CSV table of C-alpha atoms in Angstrom, one decimal:
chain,number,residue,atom,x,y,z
B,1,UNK,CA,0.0,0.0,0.0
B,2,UNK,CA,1.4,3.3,-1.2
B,3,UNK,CA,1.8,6.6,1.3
B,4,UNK,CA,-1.2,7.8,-0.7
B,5,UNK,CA,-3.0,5.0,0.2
B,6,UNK,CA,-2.4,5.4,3.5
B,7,UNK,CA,-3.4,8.9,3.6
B,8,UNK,CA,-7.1,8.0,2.0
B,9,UNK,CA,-8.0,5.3,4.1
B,10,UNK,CA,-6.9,6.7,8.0
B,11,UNK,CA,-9.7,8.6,9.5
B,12,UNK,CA,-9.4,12.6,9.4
B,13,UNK,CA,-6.9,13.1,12.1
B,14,UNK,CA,-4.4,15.9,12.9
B,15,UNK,CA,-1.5,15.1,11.1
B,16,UNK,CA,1.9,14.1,14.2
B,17,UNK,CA,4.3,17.1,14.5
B,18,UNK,CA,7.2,15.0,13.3
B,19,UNK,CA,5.4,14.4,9.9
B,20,UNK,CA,4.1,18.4,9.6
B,21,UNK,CA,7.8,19.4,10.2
B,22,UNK,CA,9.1,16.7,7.6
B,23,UNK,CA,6.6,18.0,5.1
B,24,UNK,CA,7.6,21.7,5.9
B,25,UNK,CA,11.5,20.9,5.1
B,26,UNK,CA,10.8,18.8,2.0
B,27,UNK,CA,8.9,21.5,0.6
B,28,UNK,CA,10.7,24.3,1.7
B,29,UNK,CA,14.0,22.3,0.2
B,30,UNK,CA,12.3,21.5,-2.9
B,31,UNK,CA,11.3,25.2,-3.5
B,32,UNK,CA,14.7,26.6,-3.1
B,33,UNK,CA,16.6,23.9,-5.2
B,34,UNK,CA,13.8,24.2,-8.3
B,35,UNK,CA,13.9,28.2,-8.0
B,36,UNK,CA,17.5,28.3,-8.1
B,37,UNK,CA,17.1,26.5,-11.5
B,38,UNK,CA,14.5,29.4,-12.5
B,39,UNK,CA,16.2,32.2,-11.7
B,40,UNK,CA,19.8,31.7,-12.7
B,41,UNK,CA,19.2,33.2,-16.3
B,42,UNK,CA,17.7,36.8,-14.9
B,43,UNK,CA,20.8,39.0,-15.6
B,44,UNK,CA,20.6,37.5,-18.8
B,45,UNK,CA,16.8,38.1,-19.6
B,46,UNK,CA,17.6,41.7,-20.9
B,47,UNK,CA,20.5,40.6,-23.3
B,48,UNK,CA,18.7,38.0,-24.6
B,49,UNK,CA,16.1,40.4,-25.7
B,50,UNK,CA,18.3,42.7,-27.1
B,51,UNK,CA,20.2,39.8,-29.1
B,52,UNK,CA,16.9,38.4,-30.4
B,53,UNK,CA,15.8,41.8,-32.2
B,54,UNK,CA,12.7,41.6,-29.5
B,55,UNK,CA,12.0,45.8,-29.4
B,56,UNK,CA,9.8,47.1,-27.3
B,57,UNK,CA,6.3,45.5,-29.0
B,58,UNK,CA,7.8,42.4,-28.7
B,59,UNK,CA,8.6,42.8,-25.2
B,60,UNK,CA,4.8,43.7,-24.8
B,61,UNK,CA,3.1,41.1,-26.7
B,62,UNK,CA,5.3,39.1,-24.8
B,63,UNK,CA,4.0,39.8,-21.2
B,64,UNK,CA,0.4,39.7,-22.4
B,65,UNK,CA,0.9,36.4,-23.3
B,66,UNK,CA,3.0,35.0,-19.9
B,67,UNK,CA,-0.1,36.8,-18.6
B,68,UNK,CA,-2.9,35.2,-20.7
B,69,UNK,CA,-1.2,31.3,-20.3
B,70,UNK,CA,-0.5,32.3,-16.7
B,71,UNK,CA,-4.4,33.1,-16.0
B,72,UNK,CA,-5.5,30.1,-17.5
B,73,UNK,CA,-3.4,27.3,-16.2
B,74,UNK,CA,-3.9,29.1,-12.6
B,75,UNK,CA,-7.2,27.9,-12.0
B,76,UNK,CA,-7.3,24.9,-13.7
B,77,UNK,CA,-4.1,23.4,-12.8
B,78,UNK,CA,-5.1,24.6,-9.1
B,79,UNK,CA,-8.6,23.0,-8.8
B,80,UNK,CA,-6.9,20.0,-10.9
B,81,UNK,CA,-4.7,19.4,-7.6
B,82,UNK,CA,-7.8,19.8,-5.6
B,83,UNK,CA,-9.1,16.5,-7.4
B,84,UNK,CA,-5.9,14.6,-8.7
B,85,UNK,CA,-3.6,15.3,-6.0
B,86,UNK,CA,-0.8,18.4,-5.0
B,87,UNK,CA,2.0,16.2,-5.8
B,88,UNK,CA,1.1,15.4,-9.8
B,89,UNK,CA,0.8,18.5,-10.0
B,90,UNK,CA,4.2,19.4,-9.2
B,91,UNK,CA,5.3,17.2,-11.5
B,92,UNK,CA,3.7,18.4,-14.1
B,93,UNK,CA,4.9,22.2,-13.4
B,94,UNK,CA,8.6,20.3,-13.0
B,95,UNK,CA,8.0,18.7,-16.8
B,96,UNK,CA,6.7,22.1,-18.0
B,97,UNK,CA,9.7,24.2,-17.2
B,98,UNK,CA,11.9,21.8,-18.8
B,99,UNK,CA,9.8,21.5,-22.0
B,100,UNK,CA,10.2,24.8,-22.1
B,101,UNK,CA,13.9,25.1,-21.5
B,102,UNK,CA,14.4,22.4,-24.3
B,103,UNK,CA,12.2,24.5,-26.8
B,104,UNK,CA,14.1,27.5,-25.8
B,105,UNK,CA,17.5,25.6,-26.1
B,106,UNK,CA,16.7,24.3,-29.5
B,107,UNK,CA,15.2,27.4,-31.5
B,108,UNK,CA,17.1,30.5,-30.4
B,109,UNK,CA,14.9,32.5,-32.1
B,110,UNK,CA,11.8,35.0,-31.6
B,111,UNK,CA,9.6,32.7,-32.0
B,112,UNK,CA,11.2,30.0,-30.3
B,113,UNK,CA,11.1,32.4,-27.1
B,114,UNK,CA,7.0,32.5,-27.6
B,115,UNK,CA,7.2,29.2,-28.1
B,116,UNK,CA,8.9,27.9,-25.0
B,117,UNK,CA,6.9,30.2,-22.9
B,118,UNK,CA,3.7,28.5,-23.6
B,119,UNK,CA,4.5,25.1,-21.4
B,120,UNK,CA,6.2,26.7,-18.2
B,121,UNK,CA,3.3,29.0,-18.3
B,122,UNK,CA,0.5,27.4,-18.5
B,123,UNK,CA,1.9,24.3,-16.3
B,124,UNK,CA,4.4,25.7,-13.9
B,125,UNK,CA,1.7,26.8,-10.6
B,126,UNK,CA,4.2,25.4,-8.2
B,127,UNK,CA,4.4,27.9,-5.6
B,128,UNK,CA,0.4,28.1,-4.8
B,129,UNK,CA,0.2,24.5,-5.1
B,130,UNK,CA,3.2,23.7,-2.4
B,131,UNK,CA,0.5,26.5,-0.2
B,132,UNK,CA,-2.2,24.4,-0.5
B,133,UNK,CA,-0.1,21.5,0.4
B,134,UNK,CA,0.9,23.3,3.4
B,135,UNK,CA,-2.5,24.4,4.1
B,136,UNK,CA,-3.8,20.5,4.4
B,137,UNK,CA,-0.8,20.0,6.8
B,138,UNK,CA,-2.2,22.7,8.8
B,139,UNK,CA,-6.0,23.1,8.7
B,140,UNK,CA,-8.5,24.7,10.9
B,141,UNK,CA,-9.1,28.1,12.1
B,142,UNK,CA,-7.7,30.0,15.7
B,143,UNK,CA,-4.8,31.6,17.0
B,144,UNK,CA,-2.9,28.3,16.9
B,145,UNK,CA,-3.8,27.1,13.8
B,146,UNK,CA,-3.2,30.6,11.9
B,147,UNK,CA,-0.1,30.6,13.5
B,148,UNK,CA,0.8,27.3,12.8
B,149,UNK,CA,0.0,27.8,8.8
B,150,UNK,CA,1.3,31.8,8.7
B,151,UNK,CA,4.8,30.0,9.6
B,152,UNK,CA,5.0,27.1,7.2
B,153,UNK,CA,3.7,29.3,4.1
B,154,UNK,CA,6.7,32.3,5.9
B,155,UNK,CA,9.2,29.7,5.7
B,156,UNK,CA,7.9,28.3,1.9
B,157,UNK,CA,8.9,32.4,1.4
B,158,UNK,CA,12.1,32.5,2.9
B,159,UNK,CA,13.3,29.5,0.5
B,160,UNK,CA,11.9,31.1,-2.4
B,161,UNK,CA,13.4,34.6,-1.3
B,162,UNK,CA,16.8,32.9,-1.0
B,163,UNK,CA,16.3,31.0,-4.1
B,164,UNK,CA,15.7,34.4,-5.9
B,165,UNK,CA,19.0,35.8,-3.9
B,166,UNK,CA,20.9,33.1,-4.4
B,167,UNK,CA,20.0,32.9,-8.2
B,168,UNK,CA,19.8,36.1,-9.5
B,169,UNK,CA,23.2,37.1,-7.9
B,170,UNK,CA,25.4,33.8,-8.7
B,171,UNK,CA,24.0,33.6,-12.7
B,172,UNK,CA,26.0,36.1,-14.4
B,173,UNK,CA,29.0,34.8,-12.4
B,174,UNK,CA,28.9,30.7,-13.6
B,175,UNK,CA,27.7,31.3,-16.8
B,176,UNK,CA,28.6,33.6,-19.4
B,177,UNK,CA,25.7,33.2,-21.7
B,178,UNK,CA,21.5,33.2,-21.3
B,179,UNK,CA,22.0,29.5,-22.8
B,180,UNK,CA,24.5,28.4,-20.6
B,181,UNK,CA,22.9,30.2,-17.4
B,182,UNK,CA,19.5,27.8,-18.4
B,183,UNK,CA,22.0,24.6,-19.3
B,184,UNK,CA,23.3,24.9,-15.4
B,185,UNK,CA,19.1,26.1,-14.2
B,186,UNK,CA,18.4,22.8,-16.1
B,187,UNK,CA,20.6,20.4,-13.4
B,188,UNK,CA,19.0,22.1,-10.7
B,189,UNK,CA,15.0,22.1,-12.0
B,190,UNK,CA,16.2,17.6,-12.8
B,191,UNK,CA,17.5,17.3,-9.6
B,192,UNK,CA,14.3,18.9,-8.0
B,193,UNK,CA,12.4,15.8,-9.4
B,194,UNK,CA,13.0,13.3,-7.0
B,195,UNK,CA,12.7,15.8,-3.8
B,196,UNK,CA,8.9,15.6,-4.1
B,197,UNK,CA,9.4,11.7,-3.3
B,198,UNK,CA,10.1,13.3,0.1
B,199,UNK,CA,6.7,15.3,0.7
B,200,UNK,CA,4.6,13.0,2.8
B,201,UNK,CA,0.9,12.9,2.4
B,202,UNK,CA,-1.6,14.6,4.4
B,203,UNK,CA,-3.9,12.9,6.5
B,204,UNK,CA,-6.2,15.9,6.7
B,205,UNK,CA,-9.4,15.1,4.2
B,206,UNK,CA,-8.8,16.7,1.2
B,207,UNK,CA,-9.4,16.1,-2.6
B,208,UNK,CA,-7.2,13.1,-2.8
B,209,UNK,CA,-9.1,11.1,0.0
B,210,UNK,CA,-12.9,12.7,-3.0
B,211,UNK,CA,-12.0,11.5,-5.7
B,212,UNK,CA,-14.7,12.1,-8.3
B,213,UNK,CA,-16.8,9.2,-9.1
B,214,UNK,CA,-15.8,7.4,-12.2
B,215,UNK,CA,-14.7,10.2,-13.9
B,216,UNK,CA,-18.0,10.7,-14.9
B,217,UNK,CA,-18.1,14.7,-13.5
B,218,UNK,CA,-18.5,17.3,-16.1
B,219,UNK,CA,-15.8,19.8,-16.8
B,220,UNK,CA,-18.3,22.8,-15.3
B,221,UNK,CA,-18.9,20.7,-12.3
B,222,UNK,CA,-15.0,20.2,-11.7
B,223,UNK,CA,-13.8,23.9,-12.3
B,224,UNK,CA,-17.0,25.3,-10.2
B,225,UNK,CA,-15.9,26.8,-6.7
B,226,UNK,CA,-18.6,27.2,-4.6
B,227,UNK,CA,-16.5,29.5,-2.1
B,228,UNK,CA,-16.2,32.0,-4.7
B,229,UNK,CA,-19.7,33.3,-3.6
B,230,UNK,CA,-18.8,33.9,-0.3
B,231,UNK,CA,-17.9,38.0,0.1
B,232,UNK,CA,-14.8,37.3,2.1
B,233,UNK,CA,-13.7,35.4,-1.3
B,234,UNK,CA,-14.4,38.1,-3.3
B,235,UNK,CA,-12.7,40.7,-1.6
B,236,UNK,CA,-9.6,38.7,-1.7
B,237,UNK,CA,-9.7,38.4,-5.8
B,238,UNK,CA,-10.6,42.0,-5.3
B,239,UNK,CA,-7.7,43.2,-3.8
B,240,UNK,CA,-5.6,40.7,-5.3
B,241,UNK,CA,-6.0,42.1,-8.5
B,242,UNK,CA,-6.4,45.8,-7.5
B,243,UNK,CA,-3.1,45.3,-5.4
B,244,UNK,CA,-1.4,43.5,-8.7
B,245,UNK,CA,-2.9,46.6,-11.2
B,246,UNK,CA,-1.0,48.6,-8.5
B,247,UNK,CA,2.3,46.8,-9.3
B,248,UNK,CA,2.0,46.9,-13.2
B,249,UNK,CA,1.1,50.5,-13.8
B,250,UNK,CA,4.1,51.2,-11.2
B,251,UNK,CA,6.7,48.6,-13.5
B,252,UNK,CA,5.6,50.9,-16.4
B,253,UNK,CA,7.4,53.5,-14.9
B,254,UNK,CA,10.0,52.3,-12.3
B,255,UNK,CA,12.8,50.2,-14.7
B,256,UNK,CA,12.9,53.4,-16.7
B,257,UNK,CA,13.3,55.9,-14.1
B,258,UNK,CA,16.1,53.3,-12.7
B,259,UNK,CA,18.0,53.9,-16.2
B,260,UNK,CA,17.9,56.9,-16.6
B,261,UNK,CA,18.9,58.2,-12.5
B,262,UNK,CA,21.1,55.8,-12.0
B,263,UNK,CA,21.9,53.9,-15.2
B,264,UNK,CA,21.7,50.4,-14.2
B,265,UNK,CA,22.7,47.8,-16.1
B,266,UNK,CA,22.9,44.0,-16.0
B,267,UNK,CA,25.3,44.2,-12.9
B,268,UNK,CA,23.0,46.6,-10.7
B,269,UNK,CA,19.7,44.9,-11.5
B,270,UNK,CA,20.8,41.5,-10.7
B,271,UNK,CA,22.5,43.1,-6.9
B,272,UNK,CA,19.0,44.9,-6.7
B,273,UNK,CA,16.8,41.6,-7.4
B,274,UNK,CA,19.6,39.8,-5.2
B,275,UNK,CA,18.8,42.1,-2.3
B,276,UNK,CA,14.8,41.9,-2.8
B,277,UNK,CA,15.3,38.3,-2.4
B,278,UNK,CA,17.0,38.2,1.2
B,279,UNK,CA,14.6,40.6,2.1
B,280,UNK,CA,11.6,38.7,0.6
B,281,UNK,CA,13.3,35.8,2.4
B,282,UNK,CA,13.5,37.6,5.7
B,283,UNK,CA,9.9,39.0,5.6
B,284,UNK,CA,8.5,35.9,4.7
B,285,UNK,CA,10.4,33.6,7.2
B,286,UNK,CA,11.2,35.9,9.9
B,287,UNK,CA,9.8,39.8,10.2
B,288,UNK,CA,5.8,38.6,9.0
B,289,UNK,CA,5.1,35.7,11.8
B,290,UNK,CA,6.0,37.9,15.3
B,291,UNK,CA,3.6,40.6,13.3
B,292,UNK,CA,0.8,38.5,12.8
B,293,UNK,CA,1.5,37.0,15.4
B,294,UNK,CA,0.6,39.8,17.7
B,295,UNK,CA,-2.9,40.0,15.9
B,296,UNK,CA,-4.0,37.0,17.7
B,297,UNK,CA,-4.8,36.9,21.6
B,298,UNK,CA,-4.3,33.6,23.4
B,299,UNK,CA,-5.8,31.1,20.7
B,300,UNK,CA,-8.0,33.0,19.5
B,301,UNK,CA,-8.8,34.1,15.8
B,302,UNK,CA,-6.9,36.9,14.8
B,303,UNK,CA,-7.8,40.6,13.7
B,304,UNK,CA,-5.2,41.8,11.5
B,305,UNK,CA,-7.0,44.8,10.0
B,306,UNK,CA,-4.9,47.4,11.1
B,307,UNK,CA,-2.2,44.9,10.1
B,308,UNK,CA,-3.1,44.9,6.6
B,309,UNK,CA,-3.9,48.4,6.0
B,310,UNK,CA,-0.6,49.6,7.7
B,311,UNK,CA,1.0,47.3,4.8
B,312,UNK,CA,-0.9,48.8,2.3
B,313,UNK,CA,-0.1,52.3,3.3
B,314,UNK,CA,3.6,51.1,3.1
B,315,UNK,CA,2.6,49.5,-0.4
B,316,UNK,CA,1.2,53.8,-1.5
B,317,UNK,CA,3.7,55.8,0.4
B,318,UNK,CA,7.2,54.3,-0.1
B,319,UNK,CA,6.7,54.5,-3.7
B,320,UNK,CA,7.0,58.0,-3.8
B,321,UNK,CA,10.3,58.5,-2.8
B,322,UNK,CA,11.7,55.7,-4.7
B,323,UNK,CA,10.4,56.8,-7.6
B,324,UNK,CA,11.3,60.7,-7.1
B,325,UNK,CA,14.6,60.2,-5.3
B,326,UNK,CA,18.1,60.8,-7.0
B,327,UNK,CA,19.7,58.8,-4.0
B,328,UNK,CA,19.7,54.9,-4.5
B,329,UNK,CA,20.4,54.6,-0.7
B,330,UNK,CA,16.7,55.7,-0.3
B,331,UNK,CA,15.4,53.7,-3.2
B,332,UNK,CA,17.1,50.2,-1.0
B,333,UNK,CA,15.7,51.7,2.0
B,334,UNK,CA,12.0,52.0,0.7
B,335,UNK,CA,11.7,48.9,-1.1
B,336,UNK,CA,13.4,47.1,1.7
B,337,UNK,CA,9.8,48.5,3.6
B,338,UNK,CA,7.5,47.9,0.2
B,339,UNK,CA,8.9,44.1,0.2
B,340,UNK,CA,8.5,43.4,4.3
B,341,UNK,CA,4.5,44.8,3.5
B,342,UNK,CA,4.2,43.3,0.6
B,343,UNK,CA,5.3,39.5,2.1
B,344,UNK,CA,3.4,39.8,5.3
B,345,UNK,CA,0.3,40.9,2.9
B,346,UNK,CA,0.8,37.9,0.9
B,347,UNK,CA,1.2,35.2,3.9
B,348,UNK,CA,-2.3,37.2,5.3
B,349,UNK,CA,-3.8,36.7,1.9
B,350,UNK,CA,-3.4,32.8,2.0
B,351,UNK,CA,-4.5,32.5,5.3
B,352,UNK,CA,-7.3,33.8,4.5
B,353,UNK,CA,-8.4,32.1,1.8
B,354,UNK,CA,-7.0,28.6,3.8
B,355,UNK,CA,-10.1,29.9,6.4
B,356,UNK,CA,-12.8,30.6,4.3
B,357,UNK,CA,-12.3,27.5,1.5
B,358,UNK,CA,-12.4,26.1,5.0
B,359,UNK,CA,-9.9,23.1,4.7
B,360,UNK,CA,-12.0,21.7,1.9
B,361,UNK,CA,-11.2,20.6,-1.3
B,362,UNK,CA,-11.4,24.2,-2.7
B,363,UNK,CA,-8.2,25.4,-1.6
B,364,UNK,CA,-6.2,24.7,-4.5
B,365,UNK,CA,-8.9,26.3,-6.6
B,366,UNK,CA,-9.2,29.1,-4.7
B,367,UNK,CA,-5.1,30.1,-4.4
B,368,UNK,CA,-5.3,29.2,-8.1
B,369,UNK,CA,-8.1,32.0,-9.1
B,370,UNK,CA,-6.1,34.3,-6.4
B,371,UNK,CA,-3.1,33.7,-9.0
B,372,UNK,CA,-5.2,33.9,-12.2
B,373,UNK,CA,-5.7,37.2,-10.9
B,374,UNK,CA,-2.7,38.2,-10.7
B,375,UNK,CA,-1.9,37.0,-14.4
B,376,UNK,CA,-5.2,38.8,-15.4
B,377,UNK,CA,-4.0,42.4,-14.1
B,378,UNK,CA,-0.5,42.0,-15.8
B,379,UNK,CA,-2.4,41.7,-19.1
B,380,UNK,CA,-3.9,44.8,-18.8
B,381,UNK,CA,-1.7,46.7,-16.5
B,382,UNK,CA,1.8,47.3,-18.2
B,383,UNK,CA,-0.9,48.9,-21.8
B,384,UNK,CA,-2.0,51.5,-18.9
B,385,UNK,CA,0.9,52.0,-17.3
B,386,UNK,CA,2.4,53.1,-20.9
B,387,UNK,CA,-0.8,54.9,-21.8
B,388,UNK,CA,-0.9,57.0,-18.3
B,389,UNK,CA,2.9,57.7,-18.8
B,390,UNK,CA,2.2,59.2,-22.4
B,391,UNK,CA,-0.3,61.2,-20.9
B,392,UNK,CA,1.5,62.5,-18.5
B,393,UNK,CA,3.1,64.4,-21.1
B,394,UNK,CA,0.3,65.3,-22.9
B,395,UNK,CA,-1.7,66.4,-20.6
B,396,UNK,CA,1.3,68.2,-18.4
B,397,UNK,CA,0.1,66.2,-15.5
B,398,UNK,CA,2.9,65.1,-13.5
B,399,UNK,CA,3.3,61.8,-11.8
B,400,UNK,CA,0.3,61.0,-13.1
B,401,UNK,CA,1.0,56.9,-12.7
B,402,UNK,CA,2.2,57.6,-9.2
B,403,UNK,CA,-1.1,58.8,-8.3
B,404,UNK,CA,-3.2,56.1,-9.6
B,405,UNK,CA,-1.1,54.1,-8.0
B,406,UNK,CA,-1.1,55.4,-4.6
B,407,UNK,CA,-5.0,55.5,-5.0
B,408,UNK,CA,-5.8,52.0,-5.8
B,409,UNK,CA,-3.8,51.3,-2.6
B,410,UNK,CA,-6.1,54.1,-0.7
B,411,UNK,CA,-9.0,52.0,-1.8
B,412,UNK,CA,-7.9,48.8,-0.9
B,413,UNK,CA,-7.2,50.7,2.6
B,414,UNK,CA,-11.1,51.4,3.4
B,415,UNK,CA,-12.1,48.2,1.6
B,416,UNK,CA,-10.2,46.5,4.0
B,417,UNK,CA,-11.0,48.8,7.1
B,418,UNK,CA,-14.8,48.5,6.2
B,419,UNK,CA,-15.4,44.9,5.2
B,420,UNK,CA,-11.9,42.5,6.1
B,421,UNK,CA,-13.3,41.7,9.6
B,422,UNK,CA,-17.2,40.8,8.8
B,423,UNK,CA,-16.8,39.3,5.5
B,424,UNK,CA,-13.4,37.2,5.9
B,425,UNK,CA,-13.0,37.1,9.7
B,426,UNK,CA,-16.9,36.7,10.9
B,427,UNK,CA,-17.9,34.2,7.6
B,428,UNK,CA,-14.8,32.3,8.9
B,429,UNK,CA,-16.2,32.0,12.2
B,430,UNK,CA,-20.1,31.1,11.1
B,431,UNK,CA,-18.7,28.4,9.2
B,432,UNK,CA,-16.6,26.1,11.9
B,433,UNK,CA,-20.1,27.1,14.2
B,434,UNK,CA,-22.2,25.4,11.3
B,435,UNK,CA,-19.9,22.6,10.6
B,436,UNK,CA,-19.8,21.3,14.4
B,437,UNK,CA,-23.7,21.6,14.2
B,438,UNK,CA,-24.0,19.8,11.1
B,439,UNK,CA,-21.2,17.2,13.2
């Protein structure tokens, strides 16, 4: 009898510590060895570009696409590990990366890069698949049980965060070439394979333990989400794609301001993505837990409002002076602030949607549509962001970007202040009182 096995036949039972801590490491490992992989070829990405002939269209049509393949494969391959499992999932993200990699080895060419984009981005929802692992390894609602999950989706973080560091800032030194950066990204995304052997199974019930009967379920019936009526649900798509509009119109903007104050070049974006990895990884594994933390009395469910909208305001106001500022000391310090807010908003996020999906076999489908969304504003958002910097100039309106910006954030602010606690916090509560009536 396989492990899976095991897991679908014992009763619903908490999961021992020894096991919750095994899965924690595995995953945690797994992430940082397969990111590595990803990220090695960044101070390349530019140069690759430039040597392709990809001008600034190309480079458009480009994200729009990610974005588009990214959206779609979100949600289904998210409610697929709902039904079929979290770890065939991760397989299959593992097998699309390197599909793409091998297109992308084998036709250096414009459209060989469109090509090899399509697999790794329709396939490749690692990250908020390992998150609804974690989240079966930790279900339930409370002080304890928040806490218990805020730390093992920090840590999940804090090895991608050093993946990104580790990655970004090591590429352009062992390789001297985009293809030779993804031949050496290559070893590490093959020798990620066998580390999800060492993810255990869940004993928690979940989709593995429902399987559908007989396959005879309809499409509809498997991509429907029932929690997605819930209000607490749809605030979090809400914000989640308000917050990643935010991000897109501000990209629009930032990379060429960076050029042309302080003309970076390969060299200073791969330190500057180095350093928003350690401090991703910090924030994540270290800074976000004692915050949230500190939301939460003595097992009981937590109230981070004013957590959240003290993030956001961090998200509106710290852009300003990186943007404006002619000092790159200040533009460290700021983002060092945006990316501690921006992690400890994320790990909040999840939680969240862990609560209201409830532990059920939504989970995946719901951190999936919280990514679609994601994909879905960075479709859109980079067309405005260029639109609203052109009219900037024509309209002799300055900073005009800046201000959107700063009020979508302002938005998501009283959103949050007027609605977080009764439609996320209160609907979490109503449910565990209706399912130990129904019990």
């Amino acid at each position: 009898m396989s492990v899976d096995d095991v897991a679908q036949t014992d009763a619903p039972c908490s999961q021992d510590e020894s096991t919750k801590k095994r899965a924690v490491l595995a995953g945690c490992f797994f992430t940082f060895v397969y990111c590595i992989g990803l990220t090695l070829t960044i101070p390349f990405a530019q140069a690759r570009r430039d040597e392709l002939g990809c001008d600034a269209l190309c480079v458009g049509t480009y994200s729009s696409l990610q974005s588009t393949l990214r959206l779609a494969g979100a949600v289904v391959i998210g409610r697929l590990s709902d039904r079929v499992g979290r770890r065939p999932m991760l397989w299959v993200g593992i097998l699309g990366n390197l599909a793409s990699m091998g297109i992308a080895a084998a036709l250096p060419t414009i459209p060989g890069m469109f090509l090899s984009l399509v697999p790794s981005a329709l396939l490749d929802q690692i990250y908020s698949v390992l998150r609804a692992l974690f989240t079966d390894f930790f279900p339930g609602k409370g002080g304890a049980a928040e806490a218990a999950r805020t730390d093992s989706i920090g840590r999940l973080g804090m090895a991608l965060g050093f993946a990104m560091m580790l990655g970004s800032g090591l590429g352009g030194r062992v390789a001297g070439s985009f293809a030779q950066a993804q031949a050496i990204g290559g070893v590490f995304v093959l020798l990620s394979l066998p580390l999800i052997g060492l993810l255990p199974s869940p004993t928690s019930t979940q989709a593995t333990s429902s399987p559908s009967s007989g396959g005879s379920e309809s499409l509809w019936k498997l991509m429907a989400l029932p929690v997605l009526k819930k209000p607490g649900a749809r605030l979090l798509v809400g914000l989640r794609i308000s917050m990643s509009l935010a991000f897109w119109l501000f990209y629009a903007v930032w990379t060429p301001s960076l050029k042309g104050r302080f003309d970076f070049g390969p060299a200073q974006h791969g330190q500057f993505m180095a350093f928003i990895g350690l401090v991703h990884a910090l924030a994540q594994g270290v800074i976000a837990k004692p915050l949230i933390c500190k939301c939460a009395g003595d097992g009981k469910q937590s109230d981070p409002t004013i957590l959240l909208c003290a993030c956001l305001c961090s998200l509106a106001l710290c852009r300003v002076p990186a943007l404006l500022t002619t000092d790159i000391r200040v533009v460290y310090l700021t983002y060092f602030f945006m990316v501690v807010a921006l992690g400890t908003v994320n790990i909040l996020i999840s939680s969240a949607a862990a609560m209201l999906a409830g532990g059920s076999s939504e989970t995946g489908g719901l951190y999936g549509v919280l990514e679609a969304c994601e994909a879905a504003a960075g479709m859109a958002g980079p067309a405005m962001g260029g639109m609203l910097a052109r009219a900037e100039t024509s309209l002799g309106v300055r900073h005009l970007v800046l201000v959107v910006v700063v009020a979508l954030y302002s938005v998501n602010m009283v959103a949050v202040a007027l609605r977080y606690k009764r439609w996320v916090l209160t609907a979490a509560d109503a449910d565990v009182g209706s399912e130990k009536k129904s019990d």
